Short mmCIF file of C-alpha atoms in Angstrom, two decimals:
data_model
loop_
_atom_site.label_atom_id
_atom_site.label_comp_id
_atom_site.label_asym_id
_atom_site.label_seq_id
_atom_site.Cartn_x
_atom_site.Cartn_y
_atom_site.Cartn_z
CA UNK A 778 -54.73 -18.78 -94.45
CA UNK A 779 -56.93 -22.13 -94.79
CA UNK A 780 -58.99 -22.65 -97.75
CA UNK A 781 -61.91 -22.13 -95.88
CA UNK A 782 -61.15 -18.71 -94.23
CA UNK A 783 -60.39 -17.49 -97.78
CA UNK A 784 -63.61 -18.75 -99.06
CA UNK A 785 -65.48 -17.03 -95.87
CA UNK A 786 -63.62 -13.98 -96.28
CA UNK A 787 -64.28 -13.48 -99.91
CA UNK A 788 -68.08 -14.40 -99.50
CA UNK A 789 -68.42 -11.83 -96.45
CA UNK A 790 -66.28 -9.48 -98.97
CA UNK A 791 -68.16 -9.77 -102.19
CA UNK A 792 -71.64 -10.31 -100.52
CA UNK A 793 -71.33 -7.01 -98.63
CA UNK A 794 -70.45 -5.61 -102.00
CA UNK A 795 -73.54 -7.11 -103.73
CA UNK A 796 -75.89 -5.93 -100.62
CA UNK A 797 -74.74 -2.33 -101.00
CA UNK A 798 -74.93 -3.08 -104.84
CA UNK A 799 -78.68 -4.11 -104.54
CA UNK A 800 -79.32 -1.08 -101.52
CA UNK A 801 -78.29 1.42 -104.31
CA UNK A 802 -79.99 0.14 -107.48
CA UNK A 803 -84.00 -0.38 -105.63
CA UNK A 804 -83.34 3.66 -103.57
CA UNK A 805 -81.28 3.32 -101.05
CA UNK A 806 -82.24 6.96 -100.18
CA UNK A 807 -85.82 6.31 -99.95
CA UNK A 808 -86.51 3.02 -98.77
CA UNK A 809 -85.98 2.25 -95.46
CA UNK A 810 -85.52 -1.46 -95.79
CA UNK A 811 -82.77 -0.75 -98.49
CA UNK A 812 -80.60 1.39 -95.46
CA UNK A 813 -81.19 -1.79 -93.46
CA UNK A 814 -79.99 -3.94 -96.67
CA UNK A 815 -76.83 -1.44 -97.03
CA UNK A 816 -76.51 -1.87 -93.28
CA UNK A 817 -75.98 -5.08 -93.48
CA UNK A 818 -73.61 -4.71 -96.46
CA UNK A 819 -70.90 -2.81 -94.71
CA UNK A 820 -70.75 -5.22 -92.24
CA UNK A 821 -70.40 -8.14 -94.09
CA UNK A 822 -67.89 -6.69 -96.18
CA UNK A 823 -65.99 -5.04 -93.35
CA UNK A 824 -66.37 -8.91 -91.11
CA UNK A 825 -64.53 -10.29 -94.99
CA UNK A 826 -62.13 -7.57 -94.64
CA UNK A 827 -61.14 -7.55 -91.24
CA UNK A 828 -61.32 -12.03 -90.69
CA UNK A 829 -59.00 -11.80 -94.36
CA UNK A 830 -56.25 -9.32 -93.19
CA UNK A 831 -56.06 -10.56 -89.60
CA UNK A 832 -54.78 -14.19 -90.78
CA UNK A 833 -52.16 -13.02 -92.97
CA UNK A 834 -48.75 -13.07 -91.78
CA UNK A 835 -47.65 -10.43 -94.62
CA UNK A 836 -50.15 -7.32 -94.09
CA UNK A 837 -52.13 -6.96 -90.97
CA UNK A 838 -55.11 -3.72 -90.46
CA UNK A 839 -55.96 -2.50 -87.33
CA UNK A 840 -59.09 -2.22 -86.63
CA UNK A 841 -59.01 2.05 -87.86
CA UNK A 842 -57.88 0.92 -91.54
CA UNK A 843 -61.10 -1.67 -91.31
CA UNK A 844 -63.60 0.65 -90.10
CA UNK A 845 -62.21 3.33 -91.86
CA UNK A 846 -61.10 2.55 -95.02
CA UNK A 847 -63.19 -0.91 -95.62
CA UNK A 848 -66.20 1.28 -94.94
CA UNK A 849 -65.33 3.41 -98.04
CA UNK A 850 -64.14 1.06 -100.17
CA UNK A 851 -67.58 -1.54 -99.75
CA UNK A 852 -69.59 2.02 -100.15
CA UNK A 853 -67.86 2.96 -103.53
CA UNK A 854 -68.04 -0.43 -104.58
CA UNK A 855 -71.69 -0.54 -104.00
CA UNK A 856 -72.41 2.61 -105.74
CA UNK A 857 -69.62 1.77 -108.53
CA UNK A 858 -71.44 -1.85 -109.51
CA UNK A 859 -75.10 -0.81 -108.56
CA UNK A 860 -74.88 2.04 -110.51
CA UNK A 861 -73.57 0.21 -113.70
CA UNK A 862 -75.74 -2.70 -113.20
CA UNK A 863 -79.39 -0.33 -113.15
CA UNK A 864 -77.95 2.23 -115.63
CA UNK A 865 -80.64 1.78 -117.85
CA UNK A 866 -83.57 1.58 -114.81
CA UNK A 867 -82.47 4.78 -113.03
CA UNK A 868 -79.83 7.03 -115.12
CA UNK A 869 -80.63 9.79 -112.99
CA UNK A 870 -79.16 8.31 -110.09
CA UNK A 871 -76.48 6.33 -111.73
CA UNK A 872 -74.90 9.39 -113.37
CA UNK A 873 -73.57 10.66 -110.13
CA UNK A 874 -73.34 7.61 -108.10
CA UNK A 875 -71.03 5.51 -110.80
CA UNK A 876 -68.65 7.98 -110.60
CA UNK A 877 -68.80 8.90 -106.81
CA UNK A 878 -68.33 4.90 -106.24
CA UNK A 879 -65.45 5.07 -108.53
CA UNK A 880 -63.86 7.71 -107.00
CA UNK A 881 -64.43 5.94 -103.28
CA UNK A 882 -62.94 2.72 -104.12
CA UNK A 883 -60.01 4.61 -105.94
CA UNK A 884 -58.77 6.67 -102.50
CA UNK A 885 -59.96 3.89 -100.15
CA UNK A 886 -57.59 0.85 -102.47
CA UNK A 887 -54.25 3.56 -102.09
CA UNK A 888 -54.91 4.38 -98.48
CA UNK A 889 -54.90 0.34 -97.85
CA UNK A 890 -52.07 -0.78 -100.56
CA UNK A 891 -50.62 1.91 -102.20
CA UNK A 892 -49.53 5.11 -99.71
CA UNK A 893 -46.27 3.92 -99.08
CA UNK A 894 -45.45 2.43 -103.05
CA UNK A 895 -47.21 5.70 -104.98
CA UNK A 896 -46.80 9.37 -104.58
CA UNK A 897 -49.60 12.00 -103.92
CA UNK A 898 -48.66 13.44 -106.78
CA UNK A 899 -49.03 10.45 -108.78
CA UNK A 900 -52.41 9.12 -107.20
CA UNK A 901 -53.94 13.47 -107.88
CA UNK A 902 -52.89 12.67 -111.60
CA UNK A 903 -54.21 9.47 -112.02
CA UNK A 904 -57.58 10.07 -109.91
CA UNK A 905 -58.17 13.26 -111.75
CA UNK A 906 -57.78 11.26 -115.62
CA UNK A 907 -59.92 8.27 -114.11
CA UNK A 908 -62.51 10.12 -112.73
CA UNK A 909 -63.01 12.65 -115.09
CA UNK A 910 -63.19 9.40 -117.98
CA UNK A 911 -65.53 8.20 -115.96
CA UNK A 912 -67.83 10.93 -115.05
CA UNK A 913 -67.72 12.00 -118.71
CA UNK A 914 -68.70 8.34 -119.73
CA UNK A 915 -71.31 8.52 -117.57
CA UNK A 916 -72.68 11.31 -118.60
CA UNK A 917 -73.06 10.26 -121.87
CA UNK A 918 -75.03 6.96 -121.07
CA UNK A 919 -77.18 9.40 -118.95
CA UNK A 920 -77.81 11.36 -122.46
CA UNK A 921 -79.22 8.24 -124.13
CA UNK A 922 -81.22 6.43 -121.38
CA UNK A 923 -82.44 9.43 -119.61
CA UNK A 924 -85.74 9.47 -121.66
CA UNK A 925 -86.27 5.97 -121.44
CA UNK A 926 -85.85 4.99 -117.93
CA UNK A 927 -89.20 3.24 -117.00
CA UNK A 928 -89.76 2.19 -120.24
CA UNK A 929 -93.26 3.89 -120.47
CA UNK A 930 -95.56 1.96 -122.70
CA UNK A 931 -98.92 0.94 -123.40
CA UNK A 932 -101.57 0.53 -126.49
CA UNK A 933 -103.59 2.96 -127.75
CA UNK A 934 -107.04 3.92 -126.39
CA UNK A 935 -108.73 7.21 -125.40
CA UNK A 936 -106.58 9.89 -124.37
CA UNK A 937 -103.72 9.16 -122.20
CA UNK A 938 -100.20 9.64 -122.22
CA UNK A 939 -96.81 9.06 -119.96
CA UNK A 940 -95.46 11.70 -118.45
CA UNK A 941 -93.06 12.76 -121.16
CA UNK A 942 -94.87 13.28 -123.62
CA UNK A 943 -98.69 14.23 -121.41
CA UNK A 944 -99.13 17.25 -123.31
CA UNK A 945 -98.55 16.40 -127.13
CA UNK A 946 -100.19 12.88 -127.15
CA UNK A 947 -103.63 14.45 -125.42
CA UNK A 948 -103.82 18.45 -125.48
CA UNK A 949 -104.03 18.32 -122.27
CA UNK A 950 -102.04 21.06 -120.35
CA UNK A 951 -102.11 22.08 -116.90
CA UNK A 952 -104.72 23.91 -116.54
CA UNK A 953 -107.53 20.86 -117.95
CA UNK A 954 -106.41 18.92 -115.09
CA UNK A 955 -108.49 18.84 -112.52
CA UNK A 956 -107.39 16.61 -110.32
CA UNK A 957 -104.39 14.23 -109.44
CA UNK A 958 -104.66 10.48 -107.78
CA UNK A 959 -101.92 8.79 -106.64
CA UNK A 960 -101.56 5.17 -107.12
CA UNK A 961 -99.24 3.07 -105.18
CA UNK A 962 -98.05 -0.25 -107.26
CA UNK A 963 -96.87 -2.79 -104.82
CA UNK A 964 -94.78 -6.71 -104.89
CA UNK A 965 -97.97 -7.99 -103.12
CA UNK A 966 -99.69 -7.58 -106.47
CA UNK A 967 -102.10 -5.04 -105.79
CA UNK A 968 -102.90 -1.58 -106.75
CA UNK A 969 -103.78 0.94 -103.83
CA UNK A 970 -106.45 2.26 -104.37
CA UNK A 971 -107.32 -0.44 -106.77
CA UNK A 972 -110.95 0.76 -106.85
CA UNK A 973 -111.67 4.57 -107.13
CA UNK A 974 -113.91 6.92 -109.03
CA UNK A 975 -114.11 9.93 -111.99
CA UNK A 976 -116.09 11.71 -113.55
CA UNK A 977 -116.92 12.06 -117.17
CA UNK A 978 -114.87 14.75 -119.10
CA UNK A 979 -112.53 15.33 -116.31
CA UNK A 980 -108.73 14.88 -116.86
CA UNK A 981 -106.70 13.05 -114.27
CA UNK A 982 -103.43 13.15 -113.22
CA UNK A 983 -102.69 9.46 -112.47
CA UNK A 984 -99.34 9.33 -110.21
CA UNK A 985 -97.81 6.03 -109.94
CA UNK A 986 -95.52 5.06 -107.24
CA UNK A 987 -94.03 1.96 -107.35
CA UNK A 988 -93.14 1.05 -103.89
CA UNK A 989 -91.76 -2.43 -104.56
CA UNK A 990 -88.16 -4.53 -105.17
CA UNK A 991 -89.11 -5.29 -108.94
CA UNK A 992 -90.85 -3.47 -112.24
CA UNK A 993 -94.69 -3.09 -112.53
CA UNK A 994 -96.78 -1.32 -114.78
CA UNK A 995 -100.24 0.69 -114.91
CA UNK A 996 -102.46 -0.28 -117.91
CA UNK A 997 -105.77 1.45 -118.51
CA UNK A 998 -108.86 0.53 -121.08
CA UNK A 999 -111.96 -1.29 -121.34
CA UNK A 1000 -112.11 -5.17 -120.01
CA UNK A 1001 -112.04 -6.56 -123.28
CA UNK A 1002 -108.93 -4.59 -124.28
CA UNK A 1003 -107.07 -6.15 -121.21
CA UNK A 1004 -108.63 -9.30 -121.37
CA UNK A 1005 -107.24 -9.58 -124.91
CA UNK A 1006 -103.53 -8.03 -124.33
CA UNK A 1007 -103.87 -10.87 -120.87
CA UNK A 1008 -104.14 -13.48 -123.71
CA UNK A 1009 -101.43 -12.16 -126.43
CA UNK A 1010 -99.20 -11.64 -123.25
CA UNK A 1011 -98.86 -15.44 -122.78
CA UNK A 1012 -98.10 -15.93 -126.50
CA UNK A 1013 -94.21 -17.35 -126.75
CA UNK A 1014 -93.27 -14.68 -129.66
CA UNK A 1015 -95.49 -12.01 -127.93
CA UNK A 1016 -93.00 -9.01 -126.74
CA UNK A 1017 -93.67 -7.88 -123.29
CA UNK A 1018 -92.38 -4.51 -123.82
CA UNK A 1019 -94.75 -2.54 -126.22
CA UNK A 1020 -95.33 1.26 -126.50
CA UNK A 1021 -98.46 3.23 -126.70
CA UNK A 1022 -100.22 6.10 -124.65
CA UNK A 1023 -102.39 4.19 -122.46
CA UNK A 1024 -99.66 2.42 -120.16
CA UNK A 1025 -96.78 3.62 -118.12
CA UNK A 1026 -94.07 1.43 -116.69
CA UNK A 1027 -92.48 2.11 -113.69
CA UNK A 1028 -89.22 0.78 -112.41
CA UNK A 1029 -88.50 -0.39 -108.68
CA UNK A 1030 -88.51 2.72 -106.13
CA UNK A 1031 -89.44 5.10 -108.99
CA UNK A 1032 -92.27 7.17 -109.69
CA UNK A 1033 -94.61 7.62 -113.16
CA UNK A 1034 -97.02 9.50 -114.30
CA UNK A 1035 -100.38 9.31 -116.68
CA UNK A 1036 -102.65 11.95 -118.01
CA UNK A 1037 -106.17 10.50 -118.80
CA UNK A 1038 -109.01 12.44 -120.16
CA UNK A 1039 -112.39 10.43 -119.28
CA UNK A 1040 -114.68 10.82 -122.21
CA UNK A 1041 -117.48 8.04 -121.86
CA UNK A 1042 -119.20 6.75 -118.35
CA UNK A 1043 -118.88 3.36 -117.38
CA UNK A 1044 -116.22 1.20 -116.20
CA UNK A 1045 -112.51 1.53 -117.39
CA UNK A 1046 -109.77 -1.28 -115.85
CA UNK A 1047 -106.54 -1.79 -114.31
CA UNK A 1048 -103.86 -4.10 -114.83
CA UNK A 1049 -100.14 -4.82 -114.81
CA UNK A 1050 -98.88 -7.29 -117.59
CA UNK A 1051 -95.15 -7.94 -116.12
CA UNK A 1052 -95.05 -11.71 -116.26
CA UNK A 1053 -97.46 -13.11 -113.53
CA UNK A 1054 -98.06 -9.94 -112.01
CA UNK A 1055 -102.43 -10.01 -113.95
CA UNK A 1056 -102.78 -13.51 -113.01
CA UNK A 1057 -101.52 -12.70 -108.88
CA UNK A 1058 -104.49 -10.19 -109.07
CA UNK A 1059 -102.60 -7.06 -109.71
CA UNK A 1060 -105.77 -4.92 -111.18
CA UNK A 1061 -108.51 -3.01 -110.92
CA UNK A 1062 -111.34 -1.04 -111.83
CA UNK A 1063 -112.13 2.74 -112.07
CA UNK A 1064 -116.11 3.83 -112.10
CA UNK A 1065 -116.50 6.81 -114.80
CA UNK A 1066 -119.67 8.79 -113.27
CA UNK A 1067 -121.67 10.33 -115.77
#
């Protein structure tokens, strides 16, 4: 095989892989345009798989072993890389899928290589070891980044809080809520609504969906407070990541949640302080009736 089938091959190979990859870490499940990015995955890798077995004179796959097994194998790669990659983004979906790709690659490599060099026996004793190292490492990762996937954060003003810790941070239980509004955080920059309305001494259930390919956040306080945080955000020693009860970050294709308690009429504001994301327009304003 030339030089430059091999390279072809191994970029249709490894680029499937990384499509799948990406399809799993921004919710593959959720999104349609990551089933049409995982789509496109398979076939890549199985178009690598199939052009790099066909013109080798040693080891030839029909077109069953490429479907078949080069199906499985770029799937539990995907999930296997994707999931280690955005462990600390979304441990609630790498727990299971790091192992589950693991597990994937493992029968799909000794149905293409190994059947006729390794005995059943052999492969149930190994994949049972593996996997169960694996899962248990996985769970254990899951343990310490569970409670901070999303990275909630903010600065301190009124009484807010994330969605772990709503009810010790304001008071506030269930039944002082009176309402919930759902907030959609998008890679256009904008909020949706970006512009809505409360009422003084109400508490709010602020739901934020982030329905884009990269992080945002939701900020909330008075125009001077973000005006200032805009300004020590641009700082060189300033770190982005800070915590309070006022702010909730939200990774891609995840959801977060803020509990605000609106004490004073007037006008509160908006804002996302990822790099770039303020100064693209990504804010807003909320009108506190009296």
């Amino acid at each position: 095989m030339s030089f430059a089938t091999t390279h072809t091959a191994t970029l249709l190979k490894y680029g499937g892989i990384s499509f799948i990859a990406g399809a799993v870490n921004h919710g593959m499940f959720s999104e349609s345009r990551s089933l049409i990015t995982a789509a496109f995955g398979v076939c890549f890798y199985l178009l690598g798989s199939w052009l790099e077995m066909r013109l080798q004179d040693t080891q030839r796959l029909s077109w069953a072993d490429v479907l078949g097994v080069g199906i499985v194998s770029s799937i539990g790669l995907g999930f296997f890389t994707g999931g280690l990659q955005h462990f600390p983004d979304s441990p609630d979906r790498s727990v299971w899928a790091v192992p589950l790709g693991f597990a994937l690659s493992l029968l799909a490599m000794y149905y293409m290589d190994w059947r006729t060099r390794m005995s059943v026996n052999r492969l149930i004793t190994y994949a049972l070891f593996s996997i169960a190292v694996v899962s248990a490492c996985s769970a254990l990762a899951w343990t310490q980044l569970v409670g901070q996937a999303g990275d909630g954060h903010g600065h301190s003003h009124g009484e807010a809080a994330s969605k772990q810790d709503a009810h010790n941070s304001t008071g506030a239980s269930a039944e002082t809520i009176t309402r919930t509004v759902t907030v959609t955080l998008s890679d256009d920059m904008r909020f949706t609504p970006a512009n809505w309305q409360a009422t003084s001494g109400e508490t709010v259930r602020i739901q934020l969906v982030n329905a884009g390919k990269v992080r945002h956040e939701f900020i909330i306080g008075t125009e001077a407070e973000l005006q200032a945080h805009a300004e020590e955000m641009k700082k060189p020693n300033s770190g982005h990541h800070h915590h309070a009860s006022n702010a909730v970050s939200v990774a891609a294709g995840t959801r977060g949640e803020l509990v605000w308690t609106f004490t004073d009429a007037g006008v509160l504001h908006i804002a996302c302080f990822e790099p770039g994301h303020y100064d693209a327009g990504m804010r807003g304003t909320i009108s506190v009736l009296p």
